[in-house]
Short mmCIF file of C-alpha atoms in Angstrom, two decimals:
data_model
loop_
_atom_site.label_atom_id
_atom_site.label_comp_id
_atom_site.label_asym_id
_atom_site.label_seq_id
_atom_site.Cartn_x
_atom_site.Cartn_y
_atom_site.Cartn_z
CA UNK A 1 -35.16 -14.35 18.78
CA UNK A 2 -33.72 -14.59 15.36
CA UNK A 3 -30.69 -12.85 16.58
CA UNK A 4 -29.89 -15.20 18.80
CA UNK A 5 -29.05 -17.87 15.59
CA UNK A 6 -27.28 -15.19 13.73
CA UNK A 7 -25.00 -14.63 16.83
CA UNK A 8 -24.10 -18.31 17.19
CA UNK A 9 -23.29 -18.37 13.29
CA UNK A 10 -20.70 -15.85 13.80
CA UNK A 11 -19.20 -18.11 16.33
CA UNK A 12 -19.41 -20.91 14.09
CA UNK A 13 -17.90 -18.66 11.25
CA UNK A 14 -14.98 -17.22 13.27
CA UNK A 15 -13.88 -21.00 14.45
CA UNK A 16 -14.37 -21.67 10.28
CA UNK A 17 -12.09 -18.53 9.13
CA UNK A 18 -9.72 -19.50 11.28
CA UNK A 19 -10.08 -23.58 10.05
CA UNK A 20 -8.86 -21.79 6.85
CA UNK A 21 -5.87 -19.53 8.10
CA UNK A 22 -3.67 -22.23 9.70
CA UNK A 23 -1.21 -20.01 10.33
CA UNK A 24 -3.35 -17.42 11.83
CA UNK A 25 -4.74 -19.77 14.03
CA UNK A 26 -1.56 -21.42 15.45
CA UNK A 27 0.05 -17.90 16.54
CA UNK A 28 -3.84 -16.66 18.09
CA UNK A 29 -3.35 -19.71 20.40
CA UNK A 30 0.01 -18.75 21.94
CA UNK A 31 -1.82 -15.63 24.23
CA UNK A 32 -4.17 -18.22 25.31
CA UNK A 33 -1.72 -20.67 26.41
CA UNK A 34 0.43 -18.52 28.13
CA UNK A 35 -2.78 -17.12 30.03
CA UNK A 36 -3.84 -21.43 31.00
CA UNK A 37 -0.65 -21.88 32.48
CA UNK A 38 -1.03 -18.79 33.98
CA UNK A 39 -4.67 -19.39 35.67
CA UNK A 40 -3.86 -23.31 36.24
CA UNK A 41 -0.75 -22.33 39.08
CA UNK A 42 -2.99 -19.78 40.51
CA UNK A 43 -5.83 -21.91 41.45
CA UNK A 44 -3.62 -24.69 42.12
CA UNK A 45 -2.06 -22.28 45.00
CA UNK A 46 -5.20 -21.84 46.25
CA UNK A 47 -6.46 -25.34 45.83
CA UNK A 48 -3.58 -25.87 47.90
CA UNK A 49 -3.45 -22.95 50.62
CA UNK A 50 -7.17 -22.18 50.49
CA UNK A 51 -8.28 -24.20 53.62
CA UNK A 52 -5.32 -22.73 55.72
CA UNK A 53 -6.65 -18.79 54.56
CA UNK A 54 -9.86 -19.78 55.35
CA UNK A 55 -8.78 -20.70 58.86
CA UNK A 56 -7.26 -17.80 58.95
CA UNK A 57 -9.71 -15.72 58.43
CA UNK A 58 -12.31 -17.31 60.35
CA UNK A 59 -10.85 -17.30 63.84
CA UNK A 60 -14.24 -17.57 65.40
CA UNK A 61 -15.06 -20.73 64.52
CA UNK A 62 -12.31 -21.96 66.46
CA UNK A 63 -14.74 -22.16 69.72
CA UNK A 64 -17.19 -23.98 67.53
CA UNK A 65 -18.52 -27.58 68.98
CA UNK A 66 -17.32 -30.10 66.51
CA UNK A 67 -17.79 -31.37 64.00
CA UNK A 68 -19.09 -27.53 62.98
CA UNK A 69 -15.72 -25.66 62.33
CA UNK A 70 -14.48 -27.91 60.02
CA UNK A 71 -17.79 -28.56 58.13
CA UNK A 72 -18.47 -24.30 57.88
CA UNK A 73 -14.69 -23.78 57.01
CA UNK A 74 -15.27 -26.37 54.33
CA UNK A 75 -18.12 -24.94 53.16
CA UNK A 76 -16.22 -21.28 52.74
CA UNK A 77 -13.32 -23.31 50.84
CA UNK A 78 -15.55 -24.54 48.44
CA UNK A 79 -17.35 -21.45 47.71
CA UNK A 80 -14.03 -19.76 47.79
CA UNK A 81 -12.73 -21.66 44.80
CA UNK A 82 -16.13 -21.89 43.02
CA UNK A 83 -15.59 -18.01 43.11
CA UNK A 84 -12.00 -18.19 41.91
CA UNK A 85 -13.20 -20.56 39.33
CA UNK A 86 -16.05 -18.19 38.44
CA UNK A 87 -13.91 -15.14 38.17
CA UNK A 88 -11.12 -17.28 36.15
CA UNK A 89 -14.25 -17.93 33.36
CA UNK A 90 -15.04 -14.27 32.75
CA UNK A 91 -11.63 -12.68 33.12
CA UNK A 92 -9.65 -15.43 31.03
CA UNK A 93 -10.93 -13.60 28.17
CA UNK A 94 -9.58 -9.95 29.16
CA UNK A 95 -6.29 -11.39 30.57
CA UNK A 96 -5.68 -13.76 27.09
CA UNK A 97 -6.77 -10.30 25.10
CA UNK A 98 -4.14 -8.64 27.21
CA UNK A 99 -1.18 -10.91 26.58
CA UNK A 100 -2.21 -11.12 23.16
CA UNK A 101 -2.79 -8.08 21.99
CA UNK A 102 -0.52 -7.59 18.76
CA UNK A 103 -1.65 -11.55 18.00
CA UNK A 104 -5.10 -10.58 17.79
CA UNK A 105 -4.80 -7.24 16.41
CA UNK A 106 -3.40 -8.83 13.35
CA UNK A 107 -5.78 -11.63 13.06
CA UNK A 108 -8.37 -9.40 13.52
CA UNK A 109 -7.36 -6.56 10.85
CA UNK A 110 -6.75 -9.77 8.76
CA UNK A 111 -10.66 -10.96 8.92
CA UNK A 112 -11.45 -7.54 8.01
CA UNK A 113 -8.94 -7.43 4.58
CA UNK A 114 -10.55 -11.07 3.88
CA UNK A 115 -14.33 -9.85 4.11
CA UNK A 116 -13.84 -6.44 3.13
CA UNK A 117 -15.29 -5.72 -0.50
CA UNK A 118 -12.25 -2.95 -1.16
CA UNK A 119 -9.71 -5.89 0.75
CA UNK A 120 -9.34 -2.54 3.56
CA UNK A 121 -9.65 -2.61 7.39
CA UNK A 122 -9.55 0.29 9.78
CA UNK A 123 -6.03 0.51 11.12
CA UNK A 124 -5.90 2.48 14.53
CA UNK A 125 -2.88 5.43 14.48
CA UNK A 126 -2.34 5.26 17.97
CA UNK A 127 1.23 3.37 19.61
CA UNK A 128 1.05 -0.23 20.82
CA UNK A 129 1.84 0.49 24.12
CA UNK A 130 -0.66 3.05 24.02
CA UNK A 131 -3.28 0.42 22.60
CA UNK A 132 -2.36 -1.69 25.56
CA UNK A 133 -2.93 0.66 28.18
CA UNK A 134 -6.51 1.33 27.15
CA UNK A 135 -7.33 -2.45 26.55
CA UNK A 136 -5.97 -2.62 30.21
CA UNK A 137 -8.18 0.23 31.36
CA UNK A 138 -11.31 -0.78 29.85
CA UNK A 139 -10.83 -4.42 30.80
CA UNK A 140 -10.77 -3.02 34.30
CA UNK A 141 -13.75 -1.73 33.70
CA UNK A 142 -15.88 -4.15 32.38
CA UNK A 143 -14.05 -6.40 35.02
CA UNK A 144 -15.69 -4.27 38.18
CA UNK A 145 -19.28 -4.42 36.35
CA UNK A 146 -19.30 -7.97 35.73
CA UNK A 147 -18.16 -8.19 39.74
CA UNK A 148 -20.37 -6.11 40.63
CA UNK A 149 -22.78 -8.92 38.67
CA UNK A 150 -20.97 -11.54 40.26
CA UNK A 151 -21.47 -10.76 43.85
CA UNK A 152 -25.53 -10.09 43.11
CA UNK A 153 -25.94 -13.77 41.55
CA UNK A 154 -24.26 -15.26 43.95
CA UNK A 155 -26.30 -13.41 46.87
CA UNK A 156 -29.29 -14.50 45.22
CA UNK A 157 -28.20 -18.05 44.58
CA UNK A 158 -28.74 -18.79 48.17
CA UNK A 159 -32.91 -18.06 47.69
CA UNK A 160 -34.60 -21.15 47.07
CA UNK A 161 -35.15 -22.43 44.06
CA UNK A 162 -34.74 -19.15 42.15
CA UNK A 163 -31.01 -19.88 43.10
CA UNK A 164 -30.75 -23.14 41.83
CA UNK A 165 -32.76 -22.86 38.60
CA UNK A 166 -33.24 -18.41 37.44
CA UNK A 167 -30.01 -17.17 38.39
CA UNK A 168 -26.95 -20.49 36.62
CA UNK A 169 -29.03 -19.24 33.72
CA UNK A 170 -28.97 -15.45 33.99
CA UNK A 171 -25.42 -16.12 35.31
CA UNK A 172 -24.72 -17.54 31.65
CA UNK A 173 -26.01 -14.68 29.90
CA UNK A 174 -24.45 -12.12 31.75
CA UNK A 175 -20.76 -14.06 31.03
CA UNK A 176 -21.80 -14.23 27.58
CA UNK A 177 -22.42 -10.71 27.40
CA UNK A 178 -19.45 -9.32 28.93
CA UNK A 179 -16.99 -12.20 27.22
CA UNK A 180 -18.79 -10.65 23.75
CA UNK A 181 -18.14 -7.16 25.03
CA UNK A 182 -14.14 -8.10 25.44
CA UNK A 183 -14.13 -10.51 22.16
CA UNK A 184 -15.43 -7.31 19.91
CA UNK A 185 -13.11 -4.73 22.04
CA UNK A 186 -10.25 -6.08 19.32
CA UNK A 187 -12.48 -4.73 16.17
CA UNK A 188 -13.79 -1.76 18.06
CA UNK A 189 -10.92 -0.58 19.40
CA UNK A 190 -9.41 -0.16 16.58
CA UNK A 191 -11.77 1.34 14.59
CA UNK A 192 -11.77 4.25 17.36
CA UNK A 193 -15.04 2.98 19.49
CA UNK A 194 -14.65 4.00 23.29
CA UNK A 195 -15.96 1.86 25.96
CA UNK A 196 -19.42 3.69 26.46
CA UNK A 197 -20.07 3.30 23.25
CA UNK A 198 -19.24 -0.05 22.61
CA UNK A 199 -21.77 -0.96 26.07
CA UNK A 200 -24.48 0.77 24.19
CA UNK A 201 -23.55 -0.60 20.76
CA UNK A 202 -23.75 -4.26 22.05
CA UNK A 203 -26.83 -3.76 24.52
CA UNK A 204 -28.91 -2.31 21.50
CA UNK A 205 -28.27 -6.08 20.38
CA UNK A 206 -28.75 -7.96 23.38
CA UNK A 207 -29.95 -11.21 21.87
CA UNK A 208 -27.40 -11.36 19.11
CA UNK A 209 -24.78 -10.66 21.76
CA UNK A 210 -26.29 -13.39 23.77
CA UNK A 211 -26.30 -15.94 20.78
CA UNK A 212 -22.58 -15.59 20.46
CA UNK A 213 -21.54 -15.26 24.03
CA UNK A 214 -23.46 -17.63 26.21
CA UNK A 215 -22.44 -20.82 24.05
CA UNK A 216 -18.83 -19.35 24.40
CA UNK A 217 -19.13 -18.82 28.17
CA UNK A 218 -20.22 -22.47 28.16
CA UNK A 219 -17.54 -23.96 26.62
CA UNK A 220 -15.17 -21.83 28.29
CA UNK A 221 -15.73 -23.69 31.30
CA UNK A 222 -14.53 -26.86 30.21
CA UNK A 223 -10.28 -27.67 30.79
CA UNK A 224 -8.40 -26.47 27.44
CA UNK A 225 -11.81 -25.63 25.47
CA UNK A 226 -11.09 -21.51 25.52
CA UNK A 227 -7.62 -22.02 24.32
CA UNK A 228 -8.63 -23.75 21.41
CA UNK A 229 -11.58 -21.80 20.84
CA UNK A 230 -9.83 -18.14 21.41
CA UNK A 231 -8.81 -17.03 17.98
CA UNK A 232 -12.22 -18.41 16.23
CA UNK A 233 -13.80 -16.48 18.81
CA UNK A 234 -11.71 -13.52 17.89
CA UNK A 235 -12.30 -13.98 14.30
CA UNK A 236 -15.82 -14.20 14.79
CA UNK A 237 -16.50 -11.03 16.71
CA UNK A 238 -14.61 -9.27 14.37
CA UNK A 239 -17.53 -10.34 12.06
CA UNK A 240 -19.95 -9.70 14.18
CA UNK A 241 -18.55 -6.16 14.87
CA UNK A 242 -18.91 -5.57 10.95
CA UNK A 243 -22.71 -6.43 11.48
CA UNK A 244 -23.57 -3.81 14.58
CA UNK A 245 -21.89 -1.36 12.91
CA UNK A 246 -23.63 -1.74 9.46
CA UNK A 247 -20.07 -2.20 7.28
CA UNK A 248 -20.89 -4.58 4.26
CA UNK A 249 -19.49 -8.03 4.43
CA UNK A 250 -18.37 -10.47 1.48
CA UNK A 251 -16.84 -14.23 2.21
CA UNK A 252 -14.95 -16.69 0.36
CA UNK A 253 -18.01 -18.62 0.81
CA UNK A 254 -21.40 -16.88 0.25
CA UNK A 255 -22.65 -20.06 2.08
CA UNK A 256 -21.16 -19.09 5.25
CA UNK A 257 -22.29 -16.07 5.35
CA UNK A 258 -25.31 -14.01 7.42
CA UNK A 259 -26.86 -11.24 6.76
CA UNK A 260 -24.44 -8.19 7.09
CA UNK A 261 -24.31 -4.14 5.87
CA UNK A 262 -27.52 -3.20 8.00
CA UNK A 263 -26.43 -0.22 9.94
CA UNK A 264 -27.66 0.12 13.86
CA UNK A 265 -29.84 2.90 13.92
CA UNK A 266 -29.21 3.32 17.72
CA UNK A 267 -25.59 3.71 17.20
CA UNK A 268 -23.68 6.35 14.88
CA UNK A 269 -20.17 4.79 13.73
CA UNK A 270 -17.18 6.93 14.76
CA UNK A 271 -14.47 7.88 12.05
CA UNK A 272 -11.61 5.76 12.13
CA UNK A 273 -8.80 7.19 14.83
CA UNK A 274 -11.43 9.54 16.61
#
């Protein structure tokens, strides 16, 4: 359970890195507002056309005694955006990584120059767009497992009780896992880790994982929060990457820092570029 704090102090050590690098922090929040704007017309078009869809698609009902059509359509509308709103939470974090993937790149190699003992940090060879089409890939990827979570929770959040207490909270977990998964892609990317690996690299740590992503996956959910929150968060998995893969970590303040340079023996790191 111990890893659980030592996850949430990266969090709280990425948002303090980033406290120090002004200007670091002011261009990591660009992606994310570009990707808000993005998210707040979509579910405002379906705020606004999802009860005409709906009635669309549920042609059947029209038969319906009242006042039952309009109390089941409502119903589907409801759980139609909770699901948009749902999906919005764990993919706002891919999409923002997307957008902003030279932004975070650099904040992220900068992290590792500032904690490094030698001042170094692994510098992938391969071309941006390149870069971006594998970020896009494995986002995909991670996207249709956490769906295929999604659609599980939410058929078991119609048993009673067990859906209204168990699964919100193994809901949160499983965000927090996959948001870490997409937050640590930056630093593992780059230092050649494929997908696969990186799944097994962050399950061998489930609890740490889960100390730095649920508490993110809560926040995200309120208006603006992730923006705000986005480059710390980046800044903090890059720390956090350091840790699973066993590379030693110094700070500008010894204070701030957790214990680091314990290498993962379920995990073998790659060469830089492989």
């Amino acid at each position: 359970m111990r890893d659980l704090g030592v996850g949430f102090q990266y969090l709280v050590q990425g948002q303090r890195w980033v406290a120090r690098h002004g200007k670091q922090y002011g261009f990591g929040l660009i992606p994310g507002l570009i990707t808000l704007v993005l998210y707040i017309a979509a579910l405002v078009a379906l705020a606004t056309w999802g009860p005409d869809f709906v009635t669309w698609a549920t042609p059947f009902a029209d038969d319906w005694s009242s006042p039952w059509p309009g109390l089941f359509r409502g119903l589907l509308t409801v759980v139609l955006f909770a699901l948009a709103l749902a999906l919005a939470v764990i993919t706002f974090t891919a999409v923002t990584l997307l957008i902003g993937q030279p932004f975070y790149e650099n904040l992220s190699e900068k992290v590792d120059r500032d904690v490094s003992p030698d001042g170094t940090a692994p510098e992938s060879d391969l071309p941006l767009w390149r870069e971006l089409w594998i970020s896009a890939r494995d986002s995909l990827r991670v996207l249709a497992r956490a769906l295929v979570w999604a659609v599980l929770l939410f058929a078991l959040g119609f048993v009673p009780f067990i859906g209204q207490t168990v699964v919100p909270v193994i809901g949160f977990f499983v965000t927090g896992f996959f948001l870490t998964e997409e937050l640590t892609a930056v630093a593992l990317q780059r230092r050649g880790v494929q997908l696969r690996d990186r799944l097994a690299l962050l399950r061998s740590r489930k609890t740490l994982i889960w100390g730095f992503g649920t508490p993110l996956g809560l926040a995200f959910l309120v208006p603006f929060v992730a923006v705000f929150l986005m480059p710390g968060a980046v800044a903090g998995a890059t720390l956090m990457a350091r840790d699973l893969l066993g590379e030693e970590t110094t700070g500008e303040d010894e204070r701030d820092q957790v214990p680091h340079g314990h290498p993962n023996p379920m995990f073998r790191k790659p060469e830089v570029g492989a």
